[in-house]
Every structure is written in structure tokens, then in C-alpha cells.
Amino acid sequence: MAFRLTTSTFGRFNASKRHLLDKAAASPFAGYRCFLSTSTEIDDSVTLGEGIKAPPMVYIAGEEMTHYTSNLIVDQWIKPYFNVDAWEHFDLSCKARDDSDDKVLHDAVEAGSRIGAIFKEPTITPSTLQVKEMGLSKAFGSPNGAMRRGWNGITISRDTIHIEGIELGYKNPVFFERHAVGGEYGAGWNEVGQGTLLTTYLPDDGASPFVVDKRDLTDDHNVVVVYHNPYDNVAELAHLFFKRCLDAEITPYVVTKKTVFKWQEGFWETMKSIFDEHYKADFEKAGLLERSGGDLQHLISDAATMQLIRWTDGGFGMAAHNYDGDMLTDQIAQVHRSPGFITSNLVGRRDDGTLIKEFEASHGTVSDLWHDHLAGKETSLNPLGLVEAMIGAMQHAATLQAENNPSDESEIVKAKVFNYTETLRTAMHNTFRYGQGTRDMSGPSGFTTEDYIAKVAWRLQRYLSMQDEDVPPPELHEPDRKYRRNFDIDVEAINAMFSKYDTNGDGQIDYAEFEEMMIKLNIAPKVKVTGEKEKDV
């Protein structure tokens, strides 16, 4: 965790520890307190939310370490507050898919189309070796392709996750819109020898067929690949992308390799035309085009890979084809510490126009920790990406229920869901801030998987219980001392002192400079006496 003071924040660097109730009182959902206990200890005999029925959504279970962790999360963080009987569960483990000859996947896709809100745990696409190890009848393909087709996939939104006060890779949000269909993933291919390859198009409207490509193969061993990029939904992708960037106040970019792959020109043209007609004026008014030369800028994919490393201040979004989006978001994940700090949300659309949203973590099943768990070893899985997916699915489910069944009751449930999920996020982030995170964040002394989840469960209950007070306590502010009659502080001398300890002259006092200042002024805290009680966090 980096600690930094600037000339604008000097003297108020403790603001991040403001009481949670201040935040709760300002929440638009502050009037919907649905949680009954005031105890600070977790009491298994109390079901705080048994009267609150969670809106319908699809829950897709996977396997290995993320499945184990997701079960802990649902049992300790969700079921104490919500009745989840309306959730439809589907097991997409390899064994369940094999036992049902993949009927379970088709059923899950149908349910997702019907309900519109989906949470998905990471799943395994078995390799040839895993087929033998698991005793499967065949190598089942990735379920993601079937989901994207079945839900009329438009885009996969992958965005950075941030914890206030903790520096990861990017200081500000980075959004990525990945075209959800087309490209190499659905390609037809074969191995062939010498000969002639024809790719022929046969129009449905009865027009004359024509050859798209003809080439002579002179090598004895070739792999031929044929794929296409559907462009009908690129306009929808553009609207989703530009709206998200505008709401988040970040600068959009479009990424292709159109200088070489001429067939990608249509993607850029559609994105640019939608931007110019519907969004450019708003982005200009918000001052969000200054970094991109005053217009929507196109980046060649090669350049995008370099900018992702250089632009660590964040504050930008990119949109690209399916394969480029897959690769570039992996790079974003590495800059931003790990795939555990990236969201992955598939957005599709039902025939009636309703948005279908599927939320998942961008990482896999974490096999290495699963093997350690099976061997009886301690594990420390950071569940942040999983929980962000759960939060997204629950919020979308509540939104759809309120839209499809408008009533005071559905609006109240929606408000309760949003209040709960925002409080859960705060409890989870604060646990990291208190140095009680998993070992990827807190080092070897960090919490195990089970201890971290238990700690967040404890903190979540405390925060929700505190919201029971009808009138939150007033926010207390210390009066500005400069307005006192006996104010005799030499402000210029303070500025000179600040400059003295700002040794590198960058207008900021980082931790090393702050430590040196405290020591030289002889005001650095001393080592605590053994036996002194520490704050219970």
C-alpha cells in the first residue's frame, strides 16, 4: 500500500477512516435498512434477511478452488441476508456436463435468456489429458461460445477493479469493450496438402455465388482456417462503450489492425460514425478528448500494447475485435496486478430488447490452490473478482425485476439489494485496507481463504447492523483554525517547511519523505510497550 501526501491533502490524510455511517447516510438507498441485528458478533442462529427474497437470477457453478470459495461466499455473505430460492442453479462441472451429454449447458443458456441476469463461476474446458484423468466421454468445448451465441452477445466488458487508498497498476479506471462474437474462436479449419483452396459465398437471397478467396497451396503440409466477423451489432457495442466511458469520465479509443487487415476497416467506421453523431459533443463538453487530440482516436493494436504499459494513470477505455480484446485485456490484468482485479461481463440482448448480462471473474478455476487445498495445505485465494461478478449479477437481477414488475415492493427490494451490495463492497475493501487481506495483497502474514471470508462476514454484519439506527449520528468537523481570533500561524513558514521535506521537489511528500520529516522533527511514534491493547479491527 502506498501512502502519499500532497499540498492539497496535507492535514486531511486521515479522511479515508471516516466512519462508515457517514457514507451510509449519503447513500441513495439509506432509507432502506432491512437488517435487524445490532450484535457485533456473528450469531449463526439469527437469519437477518429471511424475509428478503433475492430477485431471480441464474447461478452457474464451476469447479475447483473458485467453486469452493464461491460456496463459502454464498453461505457466509449472502444467505444470512437473503432468501435465494428464486435463483436457478446449473452445474457446469465437467462431470455434470458429461453425465447430461451437455444438456445442462443448453438448459443454462435457456434460463439465462429467460431471466436475463447470470452469475458464472470459472469452469474447466478439459484438455485431452484431463478427459482421461476425469474419465469423460469426450472433450467438451468451452461453454462461453454457446452462451455468447445463445444470448446474442454484443460485448464483453472488462474493467479494472480499484480499492480506494491502495495502489494497484492503474491509478484510475481502465475500461475495455471486447466484441463478443466472431474471429478465430469459431473458425473452421483443416490440415491439407498441395492443391487449390476456394472460399465461396452462397447468398440467401438467391443472388449468384462468388468466390471470396482463391489460393494455390504448394506446401505438402498446410493448416487452412476460415472465420468471419459479424458486424450487425457493432453499433450496439459502440453505444454501450461510449455511454460507459462518458459516465465514468474517461477517454475512449478504438483498436484494430486495419492498416494490414483491411477487412477490419468496417469496425472502425461504424464506431467512428456512432461517436460523431451521438457522443462527440458531450465528450468535448466534458473535456475528455484533450488527451486524444480532440477527436476519437484509432490505435493500431501494436501501439495499444505499448500504451497499456505507459498509460498507468488510467482514465481511458478501448474497444476492439474479439481476439484483440482477449489478448489486450490479459495485458491490462498483468499491469493491474492480476486477473483477479479485472471484471468480465458479457452483455447480450433478448429479442424483445431486454439486456442480458452475465457476470464472471476473468480468471480461471485456480487449479494450483485447489490441489493445495486437497492436500490439506493452507490456501489464500483473493475472491475480489468473484464477488464483483456476484454484485453485478445481483444488481442487474434487481434492476430487471423492478423494470419488468413495477411496484413499490420491487423498488424496495432493488434498493435493499443495492444497499447490501455496496456495503459488502465497502466491508471487503476495508478488510484489505486494515491489512487483513489475502496473501497476494498482504504478504505471507495475510489471511487464508477461509479466514478472509470469515473476517469480511464479521465486518459486513457490523456495518449492516450499524445501519439500523433511524437517525445516523451527525458528521463532526473540526472548525478551521485559521478563523480563530488568536490565529498566529506563519503560513509562509509552513510552505517553506513543506518544501524542505519535499526533497525531490515534485510538490508531494511520499512515505519516505514523510518518515524522514517525522524523525527529524522528533514526533515519530515510538514502539508500543508490550501488552498495550491494539485497536480491534
C-alpha positions as CSV (number, residue, x, y, z in Angstrom):
1,M,0.0,0.0,0.0
2,A,1.4,3.4,-1.0
3,F,1.0,6.4,1.3
4,R,1.2,9.8,-0.3
5,L,0.7,13.4,0.9
6,T,0.2,16.3,-1.5
7,T,0.0,20.0,-0.9
8,S,-3.8,19.7,-1.4
9,T,-4.3,16.8,1.0
10,F,-1.8,17.7,3.7
11,G,-3.6,17.8,7.0
12,R,-6.5,15.6,6.0
13,F,-4.9,12.3,5.1
14,N,-6.9,10.5,7.7
15,A,-10.2,11.1,5.8
16,S,-10.3,7.6,4.5
17,K,-11.1,6.4,8.1
18,R,-14.3,8.4,8.2
19,H,-17.0,6.4,10.0
20,L,-18.9,4.1,7.6
21,L,-22.2,5.7,8.8
22,D,-21.3,8.9,7.1
23,K,-21.2,7.0,3.8
24,A,-24.3,5.1,4.6
25,A,-26.2,8.4,5.4
26,A,-25.3,9.8,2.0
27,S,-26.3,6.7,0.1
28,P,-29.4,7.0,-2.2
29,F,-30.5,3.7,-0.5
30,A,-30.0,4.9,3.0
31,G,-33.7,4.8,3.8
32,Y,-33.9,1.0,3.2
33,R,-32.5,-0.6,6.3
34,C,-33.6,-4.2,6.1
35,F,-31.1,-5.8,8.6
36,L,-32.3,-6.5,12.1
37,S,-29.4,-7.4,14.4
38,T,-27.3,-5.0,16.4
39,S,-24.8,-7.5,17.6
40,T,-21.1,-7.2,16.6
41,E,-20.6,-10.9,16.9
42,I,-21.8,-13.3,14.2
43,D,-24.7,-15.3,15.5
44,D,-25.5,-18.4,13.4
45,S,-28.9,-18.6,15.0
46,V,-30.0,-15.3,13.5
47,T,-31.1,-15.1,9.9
48,L,-31.0,-11.4,9.2
49,G,-32.7,-11.4,5.9
50,E,-35.1,-14.4,5.8
51,G,-37.9,-12.1,4.7
52,I,-36.0,-10.6,1.8
53,K,-36.4,-12.7,-1.4
54,A,-33.5,-12.2,-3.7
55,P,-34.7,-11.4,-7.3
56,P,-34.4,-14.3,-9.8
57,M,-31.1,-14.9,-11.5
58,V,-29.1,-17.8,-13.0
59,Y,-26.3,-19.2,-10.9
60,I,-23.8,-21.3,-12.9
61,A,-21.4,-23.4,-10.8
62,G,-18.0,-24.4,-11.9
63,E,-15.3,-26.3,-10.1
64,E,-12.0,-26.5,-8.2
65,M,-10.9,-23.6,-5.9
66,T,-13.2,-20.9,-7.2
67,H,-16.2,-23.2,-6.7
68,Y,-15.2,-24.0,-3.1
69,T,-14.7,-20.3,-2.4
70,S,-17.9,-19.3,-4.1
71,N,-19.8,-21.7,-1.8
72,L,-18.2,-20.1,1.2
73,I,-19.2,-16.6,0.0
74,V,-22.8,-17.6,-0.6
75,D,-23.1,-19.3,2.7
76,Q,-21.4,-16.6,4.8
77,W,-22.1,-13.4,3.0
78,I,-25.4,-13.8,1.1
79,K,-27.6,-16.4,2.7
80,P,-27.7,-14.8,6.1
81,Y,-29.4,-11.8,4.5
82,F,-31.4,-13.1,1.5
83,N,-33.6,-16.0,0.6
84,V,-32.1,-17.2,-2.7
85,D,-34.8,-19.8,-3.6
86,A,-35.6,-17.8,-6.8
87,W,-32.0,-18.5,-8.1
88,E,-31.8,-21.2,-10.7
89,H,-28.7,-23.3,-10.3
90,F,-26.8,-25.1,-13.1
91,D,-23.7,-27.3,-12.5
92,L,-21.3,-26.9,-15.4
93,S,-18.5,-29.0,-13.9
94,C,-17.0,-31.4,-16.4
95,K,-18.7,-34.4,-14.7
96,A,-22.1,-32.8,-14.8
97,R,-21.7,-31.9,-18.5
98,D,-20.6,-35.4,-19.3
99,D,-23.4,-37.1,-17.3
100,S,-26.1,-35.0,-19.1
101,D,-24.3,-35.1,-22.5
102,D,-24.1,-31.3,-22.2
103,K,-27.9,-30.8,-21.7
104,V,-27.1,-28.9,-18.6
105,L,-25.3,-26.3,-20.7
106,H,-28.3,-25.9,-23.0
107,D,-30.6,-25.6,-20.0
108,A,-28.4,-22.9,-18.5
109,V,-28.4,-20.9,-21.8
110,E,-32.2,-21.2,-22.0
111,A,-32.6,-20.0,-18.4
112,G,-30.2,-17.1,-19.0
113,S,-32.2,-16.0,-22.0
114,R,-35.4,-16.1,-20.0
115,I,-34.2,-14.5,-16.7
116,G,-31.5,-12.1,-18.1
117,A,-29.2,-11.9,-15.1
118,I,-26.4,-14.6,-14.7
119,F,-23.6,-15.2,-12.3
120,K,-21.0,-17.7,-13.5
121,E,-18.1,-19.3,-11.6
122,P,-15.0,-20.2,-13.6
123,T,-15.3,-23.5,-15.5
124,I,-12.9,-26.0,-17.0
125,T,-12.6,-26.7,-20.7
126,P,-10.9,-30.2,-20.5
127,S,-7.7,-30.9,-22.3
128,T,-7.1,-34.4,-23.8
129,L,-5.2,-35.3,-20.6
130,Q,-8.0,-34.1,-18.4
131,V,-10.5,-36.1,-20.4
132,K,-8.6,-39.2,-19.4
133,E,-8.0,-38.1,-15.8
134,M,-11.7,-37.3,-15.2
135,G,-13.0,-40.3,-17.1
136,L,-15.0,-38.1,-19.5
137,S,-16.6,-39.5,-22.7
138,K,-15.2,-36.7,-24.8
139,A,-13.5,-33.3,-24.7
140,F,-16.3,-30.8,-24.2
141,G,-15.7,-27.3,-25.6
142,S,-15.8,-24.1,-23.7
143,P,-19.3,-23.1,-22.6
144,N,-18.6,-19.5,-23.3
145,G,-19.2,-19.7,-27.1
146,A,-22.6,-21.3,-26.6
147,M,-23.5,-18.6,-24.1
148,R,-22.4,-15.8,-26.4
149,R,-24.4,-17.2,-29.3
150,G,-27.5,-18.1,-27.1
151,W,-27.6,-14.7,-25.5
152,N,-26.9,-12.7,-28.7
153,G,-23.7,-11.5,-27.3
154,I,-22.7,-7.9,-28.1
155,T,-19.6,-7.2,-26.0
156,I,-17.5,-8.5,-23.1
157,S,-16.8,-5.6,-20.8
158,R,-13.5,-6.0,-18.9
159,D,-12.7,-3.2,-16.5
160,T,-10.1,-2.6,-13.8
161,I,-11.2,-3.0,-10.1
162,H,-10.0,-0.4,-7.7
163,I,-9.7,-0.2,-3.9
164,E,-9.5,3.4,-2.7
165,G,-6.2,4.1,-0.9
166,I,-4.5,1.0,-2.4
167,E,-2.3,1.5,-5.5
168,L,-2.5,-1.4,-8.0
169,G,-1.4,-1.0,-11.6
170,Y,-3.6,1.8,-12.9
171,K,-4.4,4.8,-10.7
172,N,-7.8,5.4,-12.4
173,P,-10.3,3.1,-14.2
174,V,-9.5,1.4,-17.5
175,F,-12.4,0.1,-19.5
176,F,-12.3,-2.4,-22.3
177,E,-15.1,-3.4,-24.7
178,R,-14.3,-6.7,-26.4
179,H,-16.6,-7.7,-29.4
180,A,-18.2,-10.8,-28.1
181,V,-18.6,-12.7,-31.4
182,G,-16.5,-13.7,-34.4
183,G,-12.9,-14.2,-35.1
184,E,-10.7,-17.2,-34.6
185,Y,-12.9,-18.7,-31.8
186,G,-15.5,-20.1,-34.1
187,A,-13.1,-20.8,-37.0
188,G,-13.4,-23.8,-39.4
189,W,-10.1,-25.4,-40.1
190,N,-8.4,-28.4,-41.5
191,E,-4.9,-29.8,-42.4
192,V,-4.4,-30.2,-46.1
193,G,-1.6,-30.8,-48.6
194,Q,-1.0,-29.3,-52.1
195,G,-4.0,-28.1,-54.0
196,T,-6.3,-25.2,-54.5
197,L,-8.4,-23.6,-51.7
198,L,-11.7,-21.9,-52.6
199,T,-13.8,-19.9,-50.1
200,T,-17.2,-19.5,-51.8
201,Y,-20.1,-17.3,-50.7
202,L,-23.7,-18.5,-51.4
203,P,-26.2,-15.7,-50.7
204,D,-29.5,-16.5,-49.0
205,D,-31.3,-14.0,-51.3
206,G,-30.8,-16.1,-54.4
207,A,-28.1,-13.9,-55.8
208,S,-25.2,-15.5,-57.7
209,P,-22.5,-17.2,-55.6
210,F,-19.0,-15.8,-55.8
211,V,-15.5,-16.7,-54.7
212,V,-14.3,-14.7,-51.7
213,D,-10.8,-16.1,-51.8
214,K,-8.8,-18.5,-54.1
215,R,-5.3,-19.6,-53.4
216,D,-2.9,-22.3,-54.6
217,L,-1.3,-24.4,-51.9
218,T,2.2,-25.6,-52.8
219,D,3.4,-26.9,-49.5
220,D,2.9,-30.5,-48.5
221,H,1.6,-29.6,-45.0
222,N,-0.8,-26.7,-44.5
223,V,-3.4,-25.6,-41.9
224,V,-6.3,-23.7,-43.5
225,V,-8.6,-21.6,-41.3
226,V,-11.8,-19.8,-42.2
227,Y,-13.7,-17.4,-39.9
228,H,-15.8,-14.3,-40.1
229,N,-16.6,-11.3,-38.0
230,P,-20.4,-10.4,-37.7
231,Y,-20.8,-6.7,-37.8
232,D,-24.6,-6.2,-37.3
233,N,-24.2,-5.5,-33.6
234,V,-21.1,-3.2,-33.7
235,A,-23.4,-0.2,-33.5
236,E,-24.8,-1.5,-30.2
237,L,-21.3,-2.2,-28.9
238,A,-20.4,1.4,-29.8
239,H,-23.4,2.9,-27.8
240,L,-22.6,0.7,-24.8
241,F,-18.9,1.6,-24.9
242,F,-19.3,5.4,-25.3
243,K,-22.0,5.7,-22.7
244,R,-19.9,3.8,-20.2
245,C,-16.9,6.0,-20.9
246,L,-18.9,9.2,-20.7
247,D,-20.5,8.2,-17.4
248,A,-17.1,7.3,-16.0
249,E,-15.4,10.4,-17.5
250,I,-12.7,8.6,-19.3
251,T,-11.3,8.9,-22.9
252,P,-12.3,6.3,-25.5
253,Y,-10.1,4.7,-28.1
254,V,-10.8,2.2,-30.9
255,V,-8.2,-0.5,-31.6
256,T,-7.8,-2.5,-34.8
257,K,-5.0,-3.7,-37.2
258,K,-6.8,-2.2,-40.2
259,T,-3.7,-1.0,-41.8
260,V,-2.8,-4.6,-42.6
261,F,-6.1,-6.4,-42.1
262,K,-8.2,-4.3,-44.4
263,W,-11.4,-6.2,-43.5
264,Q,-11.3,-4.6,-40.1
265,E,-12.0,-1.1,-41.5
266,G,-15.7,-1.6,-41.1
267,F,-15.4,-1.9,-37.3
268,W,-13.6,1.4,-37.1
269,E,-16.0,3.1,-39.5
270,T,-19.1,2.1,-37.5
271,M,-17.5,3.1,-34.2
272,K,-16.5,6.5,-35.6
273,S,-19.9,7.3,-37.2
274,I,-21.8,6.4,-33.9
275,F,-19.3,8.6,-31.9
276,D,-19.5,11.6,-34.2
277,E,-23.3,11.5,-34.4
278,H,-24.3,10.8,-30.8
279,Y,-21.4,11.4,-28.4
280,K,-18.6,13.7,-29.7
281,A,-20.2,16.9,-28.5
282,D,-20.7,15.5,-25.0
283,F,-17.1,14.3,-24.8
284,E,-15.9,17.7,-25.9
285,K,-18.0,19.5,-23.4
286,A,-16.7,17.2,-20.6
287,G,-13.1,17.9,-21.8
288,L,-12.4,14.2,-22.3
289,L,-10.8,14.5,-25.8
290,E,-7.8,16.6,-24.8
291,R,-5.5,13.6,-24.4
292,S,-6.7,12.1,-27.8
293,G,-6.1,15.2,-29.9
294,G,-9.7,16.5,-29.8
295,D,-11.3,13.5,-31.5
296,L,-12.0,9.8,-31.2
297,Q,-8.5,8.3,-31.9
298,H,-7.8,5.0,-33.6
299,L,-4.9,2.9,-32.3
300,I,-3.1,0.1,-34.2
301,S,-3.1,-2.9,-31.9
302,D,0.7,-2.9,-31.8
303,A,0.6,0.7,-30.4
304,A,-2.2,-0.2,-28.0
305,T,0.1,-2.9,-26.4
306,M,2.7,-0.2,-25.7
307,Q,0.2,2.4,-24.4
308,L,-1.3,0.0,-22.0
309,I,2.1,-0.2,-20.3
310,R,2.8,3.5,-20.5
311,W,-0.6,5.0,-19.5
312,T,-0.6,3.8,-15.9
313,D,-2.6,6.9,-14.8
314,G,-5.6,5.1,-16.4
315,G,-8.6,7.2,-17.2
316,F,-9.2,5.6,-20.7
317,G,-11.2,3.0,-22.5
318,M,-10.5,0.8,-25.5
319,A,-12.8,-1.2,-27.9
320,A,-11.5,-3.9,-30.2
321,H,-12.4,-7.1,-32.0
322,N,-12.8,-10.4,-30.2
323,Y,-9.3,-11.8,-30.3
324,D,-7.5,-8.5,-29.9
325,G,-9.7,-7.8,-26.9
326,D,-8.9,-11.1,-25.4
327,M,-5.1,-10.5,-25.6
328,L,-5.1,-6.9,-24.6
329,T,-7.3,-7.4,-21.6
330,D,-4.8,-10.1,-20.4
331,Q,-2.1,-7.4,-20.6
332,I,-4.3,-5.0,-18.7
333,A,-4.7,-7.6,-16.0
334,Q,-0.9,-8.0,-15.7
335,V,-0.3,-4.3,-15.4
336,H,-3.1,-4.1,-12.8
337,R,-1.5,-6.8,-10.6
338,S,-3.5,-9.9,-11.7
339,P,-6.7,-11.1,-13.5
340,G,-8.3,-11.1,-10.0
341,F,-8.6,-7.3,-10.3
342,I,-10.4,-7.3,-13.7
343,T,-14.1,-7.8,-14.3
344,S,-15.6,-9.8,-17.2
345,N,-19.2,-9.1,-18.1
346,L,-20.9,-10.4,-21.2
347,V,-23.7,-8.2,-22.5
348,G,-26.3,-9.6,-24.9
349,R,-29.9,-8.8,-25.8
350,R,-33.1,-10.7,-25.9
351,D,-35.4,-10.5,-28.9
352,D,-37.6,-8.1,-27.0
353,G,-34.7,-5.7,-26.5
354,T,-34.0,-6.5,-22.8
355,L,-30.3,-6.6,-22.0
356,I,-28.9,-10.0,-20.8
357,K,-25.9,-9.6,-18.6
358,E,-23.6,-12.4,-17.5
359,F,-21.0,-11.7,-14.8
360,E,-17.9,-13.7,-14.0
361,A,-14.4,-13.4,-12.8
362,S,-11.8,-13.0,-15.6
363,H,-9.6,-15.7,-14.1
364,G,-9.8,-19.5,-14.1
365,T,-10.5,-22.1,-11.5
366,V,-7.1,-21.6,-9.8
367,S,-6.1,-25.3,-10.0
368,D,-2.8,-24.9,-8.1
369,L,-4.6,-23.7,-4.9
370,W,-7.2,-26.4,-5.4
371,H,-4.5,-29.1,-5.3
372,D,-3.0,-27.5,-2.2
373,H,-6.4,-27.5,-0.6
374,L,-6.9,-31.2,-1.4
375,A,-3.5,-31.9,0.1
376,G,-4.5,-30.2,3.3
377,K,-2.4,-27.1,2.8
378,E,-3.4,-23.6,3.6
379,T,-4.6,-21.5,0.7
380,S,-5.1,-17.8,0.2
381,L,-7.4,-17.0,-2.7
382,N,-8.4,-13.4,-3.3
383,P,-12.1,-13.5,-4.1
384,L,-12.4,-9.9,-5.3
385,G,-13.2,-10.7,-8.9
386,L,-15.7,-13.4,-8.0
387,V,-17.5,-11.0,-5.6
388,E,-17.6,-8.2,-8.1
389,A,-19.3,-10.6,-10.5
390,M,-21.8,-11.6,-7.8
391,I,-22.5,-8.0,-7.0
392,G,-23.1,-7.2,-10.7
393,A,-25.5,-10.1,-11.2
394,M,-27.5,-9.3,-8.1
395,Q,-27.8,-5.7,-9.0
396,H,-28.9,-6.5,-12.6
397,A,-31.4,-9.0,-11.3
398,A,-32.9,-6.4,-9.0
399,T,-33.0,-3.9,-11.8
400,L,-34.7,-6.3,-14.2
401,Q,-37.3,-7.2,-11.6
402,A,-38.1,-3.6,-10.9
403,E,-38.4,-2.9,-14.7
404,N,-40.5,-6.0,-15.5
405,N,-42.7,-5.9,-12.4
406,P,-43.0,-2.2,-11.5
407,S,-44.3,-1.8,-7.9
408,D,-43.4,-0.3,-4.6
409,E,-42.3,-3.7,-3.4
410,S,-39.9,-4.4,-6.3
411,E,-38.4,-0.9,-5.9
412,I,-37.9,-1.5,-2.2
413,V,-36.2,-4.9,-2.9
414,K,-34.0,-3.2,-5.5
415,A,-32.9,-0.6,-3.0
416,K,-32.2,-3.2,-0.4
417,V,-30.1,-5.2,-2.9
418,F,-28.1,-2.1,-3.9
419,N,-27.6,-1.1,-0.3
420,Y,-26.4,-4.6,0.7
421,T,-24.0,-5.0,-2.3
422,E,-22.5,-1.5,-1.8
423,T,-22.0,-2.3,1.9
424,L,-20.5,-5.7,1.0
425,R,-18.0,-3.9,-1.3
426,T,-17.1,-1.5,1.5
427,A,-16.6,-4.3,4.0
428,M,-14.4,-6.2,1.6
429,H,-12.3,-3.2,0.6
430,N,-11.9,-2.1,4.2
431,T,-10.7,-5.5,5.2
432,F,-7.9,-5.1,2.7
433,R,-7.2,-1.6,4.0
434,Y,-6.8,-2.8,7.5
435,G,-4.0,-5.2,6.3
436,Q,-6.2,-8.2,6.7
437,G,-6.3,-9.2,3.0
438,T,-5.3,-12.3,1.3
439,R,-1.6,-13.0,0.8
440,D,-1.4,-11.6,-2.7
441,M,-2.1,-8.2,-1.1
442,S,-0.8,-8.6,2.5
443,G,2.2,-10.8,2.1
444,P,3.0,-14.1,4.0
445,S,1.1,-12.8,7.0
446,G,-2.1,-12.4,5.0
447,F,-5.3,-14.3,5.8
448,T,-6.1,-17.7,4.4
449,T,-9.1,-18.1,2.1
450,E,-11.4,-19.2,4.9
451,D,-10.1,-16.6,7.4
452,Y,-10.5,-13.7,5.0
453,I,-14.1,-14.7,4.2
454,A,-14.9,-15.1,7.9
455,K,-13.4,-11.6,8.6
456,V,-15.4,-9.9,5.9
457,A,-18.6,-11.7,7.1
458,W,-17.9,-10.3,10.6
459,R,-17.3,-6.8,9.2
460,L,-20.3,-6.9,6.9
461,Q,-22.6,-7.8,9.8
462,R,-21.2,-5.0,11.9
463,Y,-21.7,-2.4,9.1
464,L,-25.3,-3.6,8.3
465,S,-26.2,-3.7,11.9
466,M,-25.0,-0.1,12.4
467,Q,-27.4,1.0,9.7
468,D,-30.4,0.1,11.9
469,E,-30.1,3.5,13.7
470,D,-33.1,5.6,12.5
471,V,-31.0,8.8,12.5
472,P,-27.3,8.5,11.7
473,P,-25.0,10.5,14.0
474,P,-24.1,13.9,12.7
475,E,-20.9,14.3,10.8
476,L,-18.4,16.2,13.0
477,H,-15.9,18.6,11.6
478,E,-13.1,20.4,13.4
479,P,-13.5,24.2,12.8
480,D,-10.9,25.7,10.5
481,R,-8.2,27.0,12.9
482,K,-7.3,29.9,10.6
483,Y,-10.5,31.7,11.5
484,R,-9.7,31.8,15.3
485,R,-9.1,35.2,16.7
486,N,-5.7,34.1,18.1
487,F,-4.6,32.5,14.8
488,D,-0.9,33.4,14.6
489,I,0.5,30.7,12.3
490,D,3.1,31.8,9.7
491,V,1.7,30.2,6.6
492,E,4.8,31.1,4.5
493,A,7.0,29.3,7.1
494,I,4.8,26.2,6.7
495,N,5.2,26.3,3.0
496,A,9.0,26.6,3.4
497,M,9.0,23.7,5.8
498,F,6.9,21.6,3.3
499,S,9.4,22.4,0.5
500,K,12.3,21.5,2.8
501,Y,10.9,17.9,3.3
502,D,9.7,17.6,-0.3
503,T,13.2,16.6,-1.2
504,N,12.6,15.7,-4.8
505,G,10.6,18.9,-5.5
506,D,7.6,17.2,-7.0
507,G,5.0,19.0,-4.8
508,Q,4.2,15.9,-2.9
509,I,5.5,14.2,0.3
510,D,5.7,10.5,-0.3
511,Y,6.1,7.9,2.5
512,A,9.9,8.1,2.6
513,E,9.9,11.9,2.9
514,F,7.1,11.8,5.5
515,E,9.1,9.3,7.6
516,E,12.2,11.4,7.4
517,M,10.2,14.5,8.4
518,M,8.7,12.8,11.4
519,I,12.0,11.6,12.6
520,K,13.8,14.9,12.2
521,L,11.0,16.8,14.0
522,N,11.2,14.2,16.8
523,I,7.4,13.5,16.5
524,A,7.6,9.9,15.1
525,P,5.6,7.4,17.2
526,K,7.6,5.2,19.5
527,V,7.5,1.4,19.6
528,K,4.5,0.3,21.6
529,V,5.1,-1.1,25.1
530,T,4.5,-4.9,25.2
531,G,1.0,-5.7,26.4
532,E,-0.6,-2.5,25.2
533,K,-4.0,-3.3,23.7
534,E,-4.3,-2.6,20.0
535,K,-7.4,-1.3,18.2
536,D,-9.8,-4.2,17.4
537,V,-10.3,-4.1,13.6
